[in-house]
mmCIF file with all atom_site columns, C-alpha atoms in Angstrom:
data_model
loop_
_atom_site.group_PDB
_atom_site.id
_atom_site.type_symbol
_atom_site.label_atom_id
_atom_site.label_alt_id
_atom_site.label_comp_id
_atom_site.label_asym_id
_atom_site.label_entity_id
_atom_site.label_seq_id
_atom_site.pdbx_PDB_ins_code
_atom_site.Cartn_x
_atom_site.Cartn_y
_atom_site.Cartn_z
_atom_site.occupancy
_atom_site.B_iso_or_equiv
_atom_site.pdbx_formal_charge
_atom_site.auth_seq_id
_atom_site.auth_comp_id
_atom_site.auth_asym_id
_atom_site.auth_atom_id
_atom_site.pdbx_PDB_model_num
ATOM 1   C CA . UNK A 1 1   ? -29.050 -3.418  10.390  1.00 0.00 ? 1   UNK A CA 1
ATOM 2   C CA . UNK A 1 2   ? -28.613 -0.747  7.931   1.00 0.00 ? 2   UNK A CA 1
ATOM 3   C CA . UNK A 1 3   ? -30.010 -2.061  4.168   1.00 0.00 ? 3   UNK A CA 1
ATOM 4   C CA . UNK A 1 4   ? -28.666 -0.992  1.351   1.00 0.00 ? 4   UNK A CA 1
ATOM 5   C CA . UNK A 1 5   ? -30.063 0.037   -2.042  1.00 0.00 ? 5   UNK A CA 1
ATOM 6   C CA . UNK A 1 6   ? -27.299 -2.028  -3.966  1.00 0.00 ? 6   UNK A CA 1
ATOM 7   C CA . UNK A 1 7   ? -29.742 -4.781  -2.468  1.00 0.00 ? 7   UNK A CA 1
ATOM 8   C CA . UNK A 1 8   ? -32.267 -6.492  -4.344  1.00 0.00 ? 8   UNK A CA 1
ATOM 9   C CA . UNK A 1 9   ? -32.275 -4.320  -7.541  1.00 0.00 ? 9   UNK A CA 1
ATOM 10  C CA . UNK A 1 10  ? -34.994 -4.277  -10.361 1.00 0.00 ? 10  UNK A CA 1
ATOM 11  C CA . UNK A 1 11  ? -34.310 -5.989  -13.609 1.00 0.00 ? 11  UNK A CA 1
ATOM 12  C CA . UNK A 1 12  ? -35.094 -3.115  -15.128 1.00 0.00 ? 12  UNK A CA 1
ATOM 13  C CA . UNK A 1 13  ? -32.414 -1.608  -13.821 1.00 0.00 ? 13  UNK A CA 1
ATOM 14  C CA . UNK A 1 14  ? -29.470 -3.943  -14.865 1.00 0.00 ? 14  UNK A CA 1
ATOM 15  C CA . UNK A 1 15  ? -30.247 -4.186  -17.993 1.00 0.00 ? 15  UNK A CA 1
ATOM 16  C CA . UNK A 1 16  ? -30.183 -0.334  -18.511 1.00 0.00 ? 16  UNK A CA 1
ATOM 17  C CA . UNK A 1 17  ? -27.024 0.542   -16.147 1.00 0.00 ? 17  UNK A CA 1
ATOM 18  C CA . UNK A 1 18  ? -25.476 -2.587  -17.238 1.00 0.00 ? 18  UNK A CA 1
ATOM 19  C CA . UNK A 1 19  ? -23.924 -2.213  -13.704 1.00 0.00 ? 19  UNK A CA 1
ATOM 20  C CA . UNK A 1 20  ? -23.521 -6.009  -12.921 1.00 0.00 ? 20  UNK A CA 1
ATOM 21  C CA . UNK A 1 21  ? -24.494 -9.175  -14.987 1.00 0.00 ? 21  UNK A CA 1
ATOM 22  C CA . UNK A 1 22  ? -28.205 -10.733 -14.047 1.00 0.00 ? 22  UNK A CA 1
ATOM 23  C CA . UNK A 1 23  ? -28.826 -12.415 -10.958 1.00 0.00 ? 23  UNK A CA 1
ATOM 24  C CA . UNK A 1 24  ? -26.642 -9.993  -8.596  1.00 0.00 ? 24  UNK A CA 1
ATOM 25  C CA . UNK A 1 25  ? -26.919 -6.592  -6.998  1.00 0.00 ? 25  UNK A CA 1
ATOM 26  C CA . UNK A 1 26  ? -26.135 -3.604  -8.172  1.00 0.00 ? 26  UNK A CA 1
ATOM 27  C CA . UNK A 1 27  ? -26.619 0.274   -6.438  1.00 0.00 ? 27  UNK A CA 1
ATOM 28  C CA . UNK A 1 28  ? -28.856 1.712   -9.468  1.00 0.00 ? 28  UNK A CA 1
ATOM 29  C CA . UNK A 1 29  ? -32.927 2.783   -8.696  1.00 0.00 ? 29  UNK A CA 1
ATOM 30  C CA . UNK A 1 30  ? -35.167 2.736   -11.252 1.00 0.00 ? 30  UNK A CA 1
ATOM 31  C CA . UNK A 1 31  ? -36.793 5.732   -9.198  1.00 0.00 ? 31  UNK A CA 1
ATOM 32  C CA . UNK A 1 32  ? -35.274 8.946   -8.130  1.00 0.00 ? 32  UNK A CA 1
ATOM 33  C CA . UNK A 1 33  ? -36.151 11.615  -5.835  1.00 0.00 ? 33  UNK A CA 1
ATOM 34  C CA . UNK A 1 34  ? -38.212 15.061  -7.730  1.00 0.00 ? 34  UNK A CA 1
ATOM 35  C CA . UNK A 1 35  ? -35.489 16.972  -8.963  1.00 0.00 ? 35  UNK A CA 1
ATOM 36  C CA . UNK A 1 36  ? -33.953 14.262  -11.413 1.00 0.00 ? 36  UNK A CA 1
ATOM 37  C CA . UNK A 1 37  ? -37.505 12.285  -12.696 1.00 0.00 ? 37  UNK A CA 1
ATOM 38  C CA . UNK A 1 38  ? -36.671 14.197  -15.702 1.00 0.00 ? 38  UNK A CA 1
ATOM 39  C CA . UNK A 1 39  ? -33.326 13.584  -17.578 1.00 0.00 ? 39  UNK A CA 1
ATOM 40  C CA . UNK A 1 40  ? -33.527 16.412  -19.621 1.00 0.00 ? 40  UNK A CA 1
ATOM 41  C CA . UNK A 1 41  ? -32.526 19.470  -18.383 1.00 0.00 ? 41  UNK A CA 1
ATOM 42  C CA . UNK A 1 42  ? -31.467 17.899  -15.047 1.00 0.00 ? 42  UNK A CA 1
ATOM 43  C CA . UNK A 1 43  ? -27.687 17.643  -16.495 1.00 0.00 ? 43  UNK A CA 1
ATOM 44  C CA . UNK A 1 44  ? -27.822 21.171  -17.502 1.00 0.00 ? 44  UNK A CA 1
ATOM 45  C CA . UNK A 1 45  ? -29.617 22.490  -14.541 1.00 0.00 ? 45  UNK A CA 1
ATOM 46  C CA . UNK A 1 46  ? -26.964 21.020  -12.626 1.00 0.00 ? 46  UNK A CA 1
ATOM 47  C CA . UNK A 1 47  ? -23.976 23.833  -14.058 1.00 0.00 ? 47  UNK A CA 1
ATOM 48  C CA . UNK A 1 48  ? -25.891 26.341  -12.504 1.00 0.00 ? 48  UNK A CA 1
ATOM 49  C CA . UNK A 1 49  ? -28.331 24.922  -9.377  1.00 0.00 ? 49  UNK A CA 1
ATOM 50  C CA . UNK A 1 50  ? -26.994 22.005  -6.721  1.00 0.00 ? 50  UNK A CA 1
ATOM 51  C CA . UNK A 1 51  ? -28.883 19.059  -7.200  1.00 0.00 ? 51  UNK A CA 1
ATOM 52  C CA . UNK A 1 52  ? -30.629 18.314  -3.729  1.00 0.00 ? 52  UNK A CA 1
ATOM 53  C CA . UNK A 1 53  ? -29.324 15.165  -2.276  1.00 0.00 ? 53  UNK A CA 1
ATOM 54  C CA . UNK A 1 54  ? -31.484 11.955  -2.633  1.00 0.00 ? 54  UNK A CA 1
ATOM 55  C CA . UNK A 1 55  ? -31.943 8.238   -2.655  1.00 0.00 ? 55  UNK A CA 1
ATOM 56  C CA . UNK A 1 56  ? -31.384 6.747   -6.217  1.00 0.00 ? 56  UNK A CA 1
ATOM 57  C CA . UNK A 1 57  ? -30.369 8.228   -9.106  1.00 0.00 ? 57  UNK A CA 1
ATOM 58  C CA . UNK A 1 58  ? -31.926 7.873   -12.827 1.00 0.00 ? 58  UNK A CA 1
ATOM 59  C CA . UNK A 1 59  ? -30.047 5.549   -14.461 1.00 0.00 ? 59  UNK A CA 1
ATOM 60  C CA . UNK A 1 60  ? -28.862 7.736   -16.864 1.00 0.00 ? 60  UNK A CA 1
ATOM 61  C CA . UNK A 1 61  ? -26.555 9.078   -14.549 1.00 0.00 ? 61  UNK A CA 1
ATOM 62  C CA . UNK A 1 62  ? -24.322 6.178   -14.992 1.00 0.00 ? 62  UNK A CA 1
ATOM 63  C CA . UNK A 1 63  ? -23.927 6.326   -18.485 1.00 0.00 ? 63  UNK A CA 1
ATOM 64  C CA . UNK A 1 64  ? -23.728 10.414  -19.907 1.00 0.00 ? 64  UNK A CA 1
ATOM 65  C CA . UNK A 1 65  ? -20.477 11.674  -19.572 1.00 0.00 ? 65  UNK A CA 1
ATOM 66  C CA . UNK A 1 66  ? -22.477 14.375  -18.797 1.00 0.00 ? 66  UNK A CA 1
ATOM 67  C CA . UNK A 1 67  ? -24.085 13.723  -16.522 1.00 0.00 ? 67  UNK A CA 1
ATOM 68  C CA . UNK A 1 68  ? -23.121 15.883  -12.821 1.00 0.00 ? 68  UNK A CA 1
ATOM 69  C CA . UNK A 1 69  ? -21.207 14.160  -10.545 1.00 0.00 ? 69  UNK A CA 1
ATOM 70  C CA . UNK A 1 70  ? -22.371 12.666  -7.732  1.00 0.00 ? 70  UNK A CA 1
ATOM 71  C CA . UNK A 1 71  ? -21.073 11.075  -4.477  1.00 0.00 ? 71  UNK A CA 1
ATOM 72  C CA . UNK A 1 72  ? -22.794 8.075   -2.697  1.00 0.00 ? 72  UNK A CA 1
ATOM 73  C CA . UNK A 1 73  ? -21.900 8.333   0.904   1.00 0.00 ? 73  UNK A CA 1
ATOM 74  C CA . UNK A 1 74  ? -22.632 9.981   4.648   1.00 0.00 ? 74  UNK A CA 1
ATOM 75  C CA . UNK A 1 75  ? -22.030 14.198  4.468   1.00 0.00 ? 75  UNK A CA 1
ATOM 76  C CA . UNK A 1 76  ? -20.248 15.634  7.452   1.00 0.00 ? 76  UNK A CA 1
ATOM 77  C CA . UNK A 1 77  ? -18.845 18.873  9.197   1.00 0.00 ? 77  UNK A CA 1
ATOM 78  C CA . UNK A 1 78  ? -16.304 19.569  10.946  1.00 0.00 ? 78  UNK A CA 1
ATOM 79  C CA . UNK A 1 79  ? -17.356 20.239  14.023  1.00 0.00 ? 79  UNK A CA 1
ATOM 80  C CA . UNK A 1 80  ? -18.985 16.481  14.564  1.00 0.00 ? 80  UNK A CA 1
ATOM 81  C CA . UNK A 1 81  ? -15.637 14.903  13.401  1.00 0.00 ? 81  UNK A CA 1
ATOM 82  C CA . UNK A 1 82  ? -13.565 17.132  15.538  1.00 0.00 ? 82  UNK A CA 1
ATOM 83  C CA . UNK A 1 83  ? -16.048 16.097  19.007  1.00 0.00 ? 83  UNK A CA 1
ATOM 84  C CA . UNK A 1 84  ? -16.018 12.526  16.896  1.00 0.00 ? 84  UNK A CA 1
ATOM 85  C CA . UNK A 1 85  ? -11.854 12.517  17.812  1.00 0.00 ? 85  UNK A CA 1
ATOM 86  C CA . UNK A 1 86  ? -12.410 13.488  20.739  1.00 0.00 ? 86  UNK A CA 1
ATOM 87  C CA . UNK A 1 87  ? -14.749 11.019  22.066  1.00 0.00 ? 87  UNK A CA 1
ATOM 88  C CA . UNK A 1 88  ? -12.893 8.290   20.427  1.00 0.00 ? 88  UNK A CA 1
ATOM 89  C CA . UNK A 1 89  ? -9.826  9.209   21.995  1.00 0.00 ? 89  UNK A CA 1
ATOM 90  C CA . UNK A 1 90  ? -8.163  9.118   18.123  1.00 0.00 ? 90  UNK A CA 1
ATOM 91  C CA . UNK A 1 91  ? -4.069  10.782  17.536  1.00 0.00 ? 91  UNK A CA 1
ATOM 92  C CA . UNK A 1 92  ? -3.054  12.924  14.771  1.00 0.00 ? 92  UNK A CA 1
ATOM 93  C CA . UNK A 1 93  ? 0.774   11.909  14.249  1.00 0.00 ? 93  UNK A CA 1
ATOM 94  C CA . UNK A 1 94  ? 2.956   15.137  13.167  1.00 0.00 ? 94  UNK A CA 1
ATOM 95  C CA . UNK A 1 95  ? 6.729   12.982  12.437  1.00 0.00 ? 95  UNK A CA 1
ATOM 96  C CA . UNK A 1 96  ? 7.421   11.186  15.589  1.00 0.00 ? 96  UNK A CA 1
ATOM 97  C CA . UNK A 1 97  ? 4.932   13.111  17.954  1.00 0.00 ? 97  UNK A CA 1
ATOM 98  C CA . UNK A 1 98  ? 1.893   11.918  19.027  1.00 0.00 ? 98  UNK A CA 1
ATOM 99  C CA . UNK A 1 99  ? -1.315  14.573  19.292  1.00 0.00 ? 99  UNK A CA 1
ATOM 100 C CA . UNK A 1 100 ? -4.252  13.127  21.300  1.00 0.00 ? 100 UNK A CA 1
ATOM 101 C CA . UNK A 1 101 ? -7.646  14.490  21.222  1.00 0.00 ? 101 UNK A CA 1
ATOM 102 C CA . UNK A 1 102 ? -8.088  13.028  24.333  1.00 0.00 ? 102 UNK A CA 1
ATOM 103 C CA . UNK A 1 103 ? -6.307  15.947  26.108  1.00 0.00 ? 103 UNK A CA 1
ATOM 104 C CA . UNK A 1 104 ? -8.835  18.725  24.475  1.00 0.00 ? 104 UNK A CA 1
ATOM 105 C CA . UNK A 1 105 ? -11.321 16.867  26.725  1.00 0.00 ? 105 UNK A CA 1
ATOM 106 C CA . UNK A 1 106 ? -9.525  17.012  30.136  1.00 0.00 ? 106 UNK A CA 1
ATOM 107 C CA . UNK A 1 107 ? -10.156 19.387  32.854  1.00 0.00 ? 107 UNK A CA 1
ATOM 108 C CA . UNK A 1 108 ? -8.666  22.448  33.328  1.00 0.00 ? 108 UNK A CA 1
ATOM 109 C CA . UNK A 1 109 ? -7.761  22.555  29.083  1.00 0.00 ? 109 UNK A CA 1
ATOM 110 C CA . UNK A 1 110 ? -7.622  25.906  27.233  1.00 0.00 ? 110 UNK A CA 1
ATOM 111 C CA . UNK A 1 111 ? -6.895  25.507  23.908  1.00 0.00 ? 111 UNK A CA 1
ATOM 112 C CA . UNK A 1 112 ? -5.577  29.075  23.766  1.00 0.00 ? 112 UNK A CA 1
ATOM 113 C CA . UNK A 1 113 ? -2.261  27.032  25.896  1.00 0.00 ? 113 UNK A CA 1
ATOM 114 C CA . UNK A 1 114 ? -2.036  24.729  23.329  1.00 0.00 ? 114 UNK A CA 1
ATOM 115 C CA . UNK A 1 115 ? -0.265  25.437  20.080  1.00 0.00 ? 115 UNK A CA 1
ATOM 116 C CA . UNK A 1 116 ? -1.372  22.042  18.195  1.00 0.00 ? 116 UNK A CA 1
ATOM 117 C CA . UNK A 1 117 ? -5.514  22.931  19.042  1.00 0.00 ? 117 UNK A CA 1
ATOM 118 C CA . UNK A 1 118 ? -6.080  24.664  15.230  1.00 0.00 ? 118 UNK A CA 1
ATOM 119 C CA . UNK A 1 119 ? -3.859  21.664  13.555  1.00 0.00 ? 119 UNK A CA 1
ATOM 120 C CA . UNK A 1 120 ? -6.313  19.085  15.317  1.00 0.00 ? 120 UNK A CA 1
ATOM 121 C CA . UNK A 1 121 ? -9.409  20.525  14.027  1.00 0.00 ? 121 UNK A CA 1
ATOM 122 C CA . UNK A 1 122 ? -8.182  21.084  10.977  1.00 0.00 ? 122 UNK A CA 1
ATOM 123 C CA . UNK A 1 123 ? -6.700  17.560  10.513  1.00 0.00 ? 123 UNK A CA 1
ATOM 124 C CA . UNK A 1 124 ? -9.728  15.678  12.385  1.00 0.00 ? 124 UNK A CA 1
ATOM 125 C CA . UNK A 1 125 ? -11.589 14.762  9.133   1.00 0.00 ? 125 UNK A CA 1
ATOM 126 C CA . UNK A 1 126 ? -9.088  12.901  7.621   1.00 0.00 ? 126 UNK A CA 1
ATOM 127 C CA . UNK A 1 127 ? -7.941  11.310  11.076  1.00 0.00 ? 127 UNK A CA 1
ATOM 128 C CA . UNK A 1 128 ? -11.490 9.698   11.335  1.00 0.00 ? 128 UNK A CA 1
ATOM 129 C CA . UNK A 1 129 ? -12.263 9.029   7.656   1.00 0.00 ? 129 UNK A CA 1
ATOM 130 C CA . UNK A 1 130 ? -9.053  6.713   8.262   1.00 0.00 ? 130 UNK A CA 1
ATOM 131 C CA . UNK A 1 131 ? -10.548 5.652   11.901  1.00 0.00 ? 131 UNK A CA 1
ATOM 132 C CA . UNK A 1 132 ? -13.928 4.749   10.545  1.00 0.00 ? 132 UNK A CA 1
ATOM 133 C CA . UNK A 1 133 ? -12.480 2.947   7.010   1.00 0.00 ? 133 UNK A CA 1
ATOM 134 C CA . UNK A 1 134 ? -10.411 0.774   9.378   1.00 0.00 ? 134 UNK A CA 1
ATOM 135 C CA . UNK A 1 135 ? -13.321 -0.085  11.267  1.00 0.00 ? 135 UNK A CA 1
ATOM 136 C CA . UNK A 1 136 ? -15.696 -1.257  8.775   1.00 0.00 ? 136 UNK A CA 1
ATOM 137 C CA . UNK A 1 137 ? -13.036 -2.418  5.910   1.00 0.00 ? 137 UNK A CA 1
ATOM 138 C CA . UNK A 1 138 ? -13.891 0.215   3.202   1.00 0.00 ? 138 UNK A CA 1
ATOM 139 C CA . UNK A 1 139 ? -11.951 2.649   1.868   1.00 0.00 ? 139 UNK A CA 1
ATOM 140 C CA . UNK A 1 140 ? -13.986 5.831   2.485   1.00 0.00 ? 140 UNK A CA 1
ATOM 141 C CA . UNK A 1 141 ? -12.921 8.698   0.625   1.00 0.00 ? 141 UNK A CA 1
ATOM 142 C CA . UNK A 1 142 ? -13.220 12.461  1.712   1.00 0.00 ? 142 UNK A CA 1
ATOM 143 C CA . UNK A 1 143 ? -15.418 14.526  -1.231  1.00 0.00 ? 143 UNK A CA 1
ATOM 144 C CA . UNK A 1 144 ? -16.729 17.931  -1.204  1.00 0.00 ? 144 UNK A CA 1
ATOM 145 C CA . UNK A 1 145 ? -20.645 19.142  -1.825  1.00 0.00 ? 145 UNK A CA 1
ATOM 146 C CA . UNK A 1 146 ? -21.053 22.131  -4.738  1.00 0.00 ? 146 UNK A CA 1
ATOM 147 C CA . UNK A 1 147 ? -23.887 23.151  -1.768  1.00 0.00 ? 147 UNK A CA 1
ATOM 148 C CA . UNK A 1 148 ? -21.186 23.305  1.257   1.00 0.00 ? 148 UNK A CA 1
ATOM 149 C CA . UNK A 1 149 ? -24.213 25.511  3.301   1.00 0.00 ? 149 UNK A CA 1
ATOM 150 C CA . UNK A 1 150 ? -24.784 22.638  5.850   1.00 0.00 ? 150 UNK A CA 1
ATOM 151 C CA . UNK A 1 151 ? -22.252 19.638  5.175   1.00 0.00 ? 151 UNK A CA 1
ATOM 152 C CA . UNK A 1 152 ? -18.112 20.504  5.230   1.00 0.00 ? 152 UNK A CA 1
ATOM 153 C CA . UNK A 1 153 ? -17.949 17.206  2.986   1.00 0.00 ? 153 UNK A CA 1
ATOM 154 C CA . UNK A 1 154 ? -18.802 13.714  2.346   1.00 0.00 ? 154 UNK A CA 1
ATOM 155 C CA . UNK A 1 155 ? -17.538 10.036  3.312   1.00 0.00 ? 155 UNK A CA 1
ATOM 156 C CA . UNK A 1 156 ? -18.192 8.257   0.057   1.00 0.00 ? 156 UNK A CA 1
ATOM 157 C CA . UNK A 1 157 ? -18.459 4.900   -1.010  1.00 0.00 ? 157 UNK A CA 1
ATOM 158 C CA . UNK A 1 158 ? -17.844 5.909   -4.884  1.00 0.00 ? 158 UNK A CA 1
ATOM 159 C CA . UNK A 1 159 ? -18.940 8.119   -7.309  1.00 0.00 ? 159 UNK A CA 1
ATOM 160 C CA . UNK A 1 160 ? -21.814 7.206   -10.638 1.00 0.00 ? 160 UNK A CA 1
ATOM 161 C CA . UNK A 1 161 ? -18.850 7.311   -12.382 1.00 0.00 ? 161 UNK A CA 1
ATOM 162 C CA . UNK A 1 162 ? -17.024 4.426   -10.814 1.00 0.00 ? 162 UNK A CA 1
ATOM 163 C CA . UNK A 1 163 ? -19.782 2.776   -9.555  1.00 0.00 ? 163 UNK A CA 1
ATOM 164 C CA . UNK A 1 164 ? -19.650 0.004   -12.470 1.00 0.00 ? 164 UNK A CA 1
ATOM 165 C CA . UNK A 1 165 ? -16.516 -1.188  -10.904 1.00 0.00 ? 165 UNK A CA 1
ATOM 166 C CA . UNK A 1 166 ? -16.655 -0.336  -6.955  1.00 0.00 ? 166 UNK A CA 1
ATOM 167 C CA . UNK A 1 167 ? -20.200 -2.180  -6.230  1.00 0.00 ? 167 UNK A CA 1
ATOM 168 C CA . UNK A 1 168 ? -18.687 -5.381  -7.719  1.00 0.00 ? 168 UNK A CA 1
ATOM 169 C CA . UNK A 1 169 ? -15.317 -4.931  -5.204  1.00 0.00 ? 169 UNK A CA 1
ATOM 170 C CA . UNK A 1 170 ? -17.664 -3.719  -2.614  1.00 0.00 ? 170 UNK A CA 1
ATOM 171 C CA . UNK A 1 171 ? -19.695 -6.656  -3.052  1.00 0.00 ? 171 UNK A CA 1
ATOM 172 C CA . UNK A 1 172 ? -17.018 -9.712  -2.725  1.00 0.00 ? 172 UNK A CA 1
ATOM 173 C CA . UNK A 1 173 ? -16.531 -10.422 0.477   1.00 0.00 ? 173 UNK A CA 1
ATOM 174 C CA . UNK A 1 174 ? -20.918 -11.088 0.335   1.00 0.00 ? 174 UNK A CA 1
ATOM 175 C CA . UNK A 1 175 ? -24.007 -8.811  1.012   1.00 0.00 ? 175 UNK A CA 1
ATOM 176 C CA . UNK A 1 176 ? -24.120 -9.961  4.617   1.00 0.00 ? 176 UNK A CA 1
ATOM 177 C CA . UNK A 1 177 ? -20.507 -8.578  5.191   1.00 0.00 ? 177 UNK A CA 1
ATOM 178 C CA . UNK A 1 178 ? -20.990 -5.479  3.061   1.00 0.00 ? 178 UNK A CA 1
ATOM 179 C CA . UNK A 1 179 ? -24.653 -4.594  5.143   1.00 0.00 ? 179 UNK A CA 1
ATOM 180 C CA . UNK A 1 180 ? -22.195 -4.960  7.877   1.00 0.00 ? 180 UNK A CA 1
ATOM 181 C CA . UNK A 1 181 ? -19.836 -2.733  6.905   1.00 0.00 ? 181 UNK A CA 1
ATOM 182 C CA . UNK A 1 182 ? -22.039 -0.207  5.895   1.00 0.00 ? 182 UNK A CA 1
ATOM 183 C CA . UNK A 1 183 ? -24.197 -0.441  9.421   1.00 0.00 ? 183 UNK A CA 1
ATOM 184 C CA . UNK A 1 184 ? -20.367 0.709   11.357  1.00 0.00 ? 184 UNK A CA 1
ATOM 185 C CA . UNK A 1 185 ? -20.270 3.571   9.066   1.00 0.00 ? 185 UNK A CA 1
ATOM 186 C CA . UNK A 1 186 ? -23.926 4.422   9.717   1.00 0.00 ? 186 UNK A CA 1
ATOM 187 C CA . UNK A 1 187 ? -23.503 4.634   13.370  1.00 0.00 ? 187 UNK A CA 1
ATOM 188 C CA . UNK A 1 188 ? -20.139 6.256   13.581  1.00 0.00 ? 188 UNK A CA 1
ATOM 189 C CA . UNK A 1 189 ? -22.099 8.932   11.746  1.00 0.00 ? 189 UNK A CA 1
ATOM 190 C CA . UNK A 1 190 ? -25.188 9.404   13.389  1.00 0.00 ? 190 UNK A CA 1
ATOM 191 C CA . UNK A 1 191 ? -23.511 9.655   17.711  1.00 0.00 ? 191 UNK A CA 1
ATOM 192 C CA . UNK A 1 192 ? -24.857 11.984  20.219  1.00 0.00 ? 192 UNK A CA 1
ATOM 193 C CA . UNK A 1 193 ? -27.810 13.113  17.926  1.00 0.00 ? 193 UNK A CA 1
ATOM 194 C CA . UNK A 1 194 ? -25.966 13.986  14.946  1.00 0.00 ? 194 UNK A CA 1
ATOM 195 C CA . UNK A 1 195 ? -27.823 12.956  12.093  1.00 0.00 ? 195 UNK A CA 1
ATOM 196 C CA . UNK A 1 196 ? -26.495 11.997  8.728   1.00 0.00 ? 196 UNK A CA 1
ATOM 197 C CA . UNK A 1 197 ? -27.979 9.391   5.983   1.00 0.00 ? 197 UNK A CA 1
ATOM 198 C CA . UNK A 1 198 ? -26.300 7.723   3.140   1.00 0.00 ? 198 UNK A CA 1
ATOM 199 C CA . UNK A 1 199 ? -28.081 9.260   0.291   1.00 0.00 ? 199 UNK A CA 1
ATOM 200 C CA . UNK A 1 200 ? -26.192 11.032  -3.177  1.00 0.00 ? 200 UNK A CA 1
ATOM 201 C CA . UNK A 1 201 ? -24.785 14.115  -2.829  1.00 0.00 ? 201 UNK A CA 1
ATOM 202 C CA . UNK A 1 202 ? -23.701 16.536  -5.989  1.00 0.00 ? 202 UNK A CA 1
ATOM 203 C CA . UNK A 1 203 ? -20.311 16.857  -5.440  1.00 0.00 ? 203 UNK A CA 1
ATOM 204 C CA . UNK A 1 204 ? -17.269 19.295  -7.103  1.00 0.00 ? 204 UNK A CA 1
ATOM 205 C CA . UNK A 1 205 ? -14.784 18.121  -10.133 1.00 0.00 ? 205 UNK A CA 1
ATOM 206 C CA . UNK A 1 206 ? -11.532 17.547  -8.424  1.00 0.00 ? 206 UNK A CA 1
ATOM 207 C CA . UNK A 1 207 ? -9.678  19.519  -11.235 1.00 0.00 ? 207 UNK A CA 1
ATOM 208 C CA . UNK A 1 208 ? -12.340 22.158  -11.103 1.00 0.00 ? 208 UNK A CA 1
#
């Protein structure tokens, strides 16, 4: 079973995030990978250089509106989602028609005979963002790396600057369900040798 950080949290941490009251759990590390064990000059760094994905995050970055923003959840591209539809048989609905991946996969397909192939690549991200958040019962939400070299984009759980509200919805149906949860997600991310952690990834302003 996948474990999650927001699991069994330092006192230290609480008090300083002010995440959650004492006694529960809360996804804030009182250690962070190299590139942000130094607050200053990490936020400024940040305009200029992508911060490398990691672990935990100082907890600093929960409270400076300053701070860069940063997405805690499994990075993607497009080409695993689109074999993801695929293999899952998933259907992209355009009005009242019906597009199935399935039929990329039979024999004797050429997708240069089939005008819909482009829209179902393009579309397959959001088709199994919704296909996975159905699965496990959290709202995944489709983000996009400043470093887009490797990863098309990110399945996120929530962002440092939500987090003070998300981990206490995430965490109400119980830890047990939540570990749960977050094991589906793990493993619809990580088929046929694709590999993909959930870690923090420095993400792009919406409005930027």
């Amino acid at each position: 079973m996948l474990t999650s950080p927001l699991v069994a949290q330092s006192e230290q941490a609480h008090a300083e995030t002010r995440v959650v009251k004492e006694g529960t759990t809360a996804e804030v590390a009182p250690k962070m990978s190299n590139h942000t064990t130094r607050r200053h000059g990490v936020i400024g760094a940040a305009k200029k250089f992508p911060l490398k994905p990691c672990e935990k995050l100082h907890p600093s970055f929960y409270t400076d509106r300053k701070a860069p923003l940063m997405f805690y959840g499994w990075a993607w591209n497009r080409a695993y989602l689109f074999d993801y539809a695929i293999r899952h048989r998933l259907s992209y609905h355009l009005g009242d028609l019906e597009l199935k991946y399935s039929l990329l996969a039979e024999p004797g397909f050429s997708k240069d005979d089939f005008e819909y192939y482009d829209l179902l690549r393009l579309q397959a991200p959001e088709v199994v963002r919704k296909h996975i958040s159905a699965r496990c019962g959290i709202p995944l939400h489709r983000e996009f790396p400043v470093q887009r070299r490797e990863h098309d984009g990110v399945f996120a759980l929530y962002s440092n600057e939500n987090a003070v509200i998300q981990v206490k919805v995430l965490l109400r149906p119980g830890v047990a369900q939540f570990e749960k949860s977050l094991g589906i997600i793990h493993t619809a991310m990580n088929e046929k040798g694709y590999k993909s952690d959930l870690l923090w990834w420095h993400c792009r302003n919406k409005f930027e």
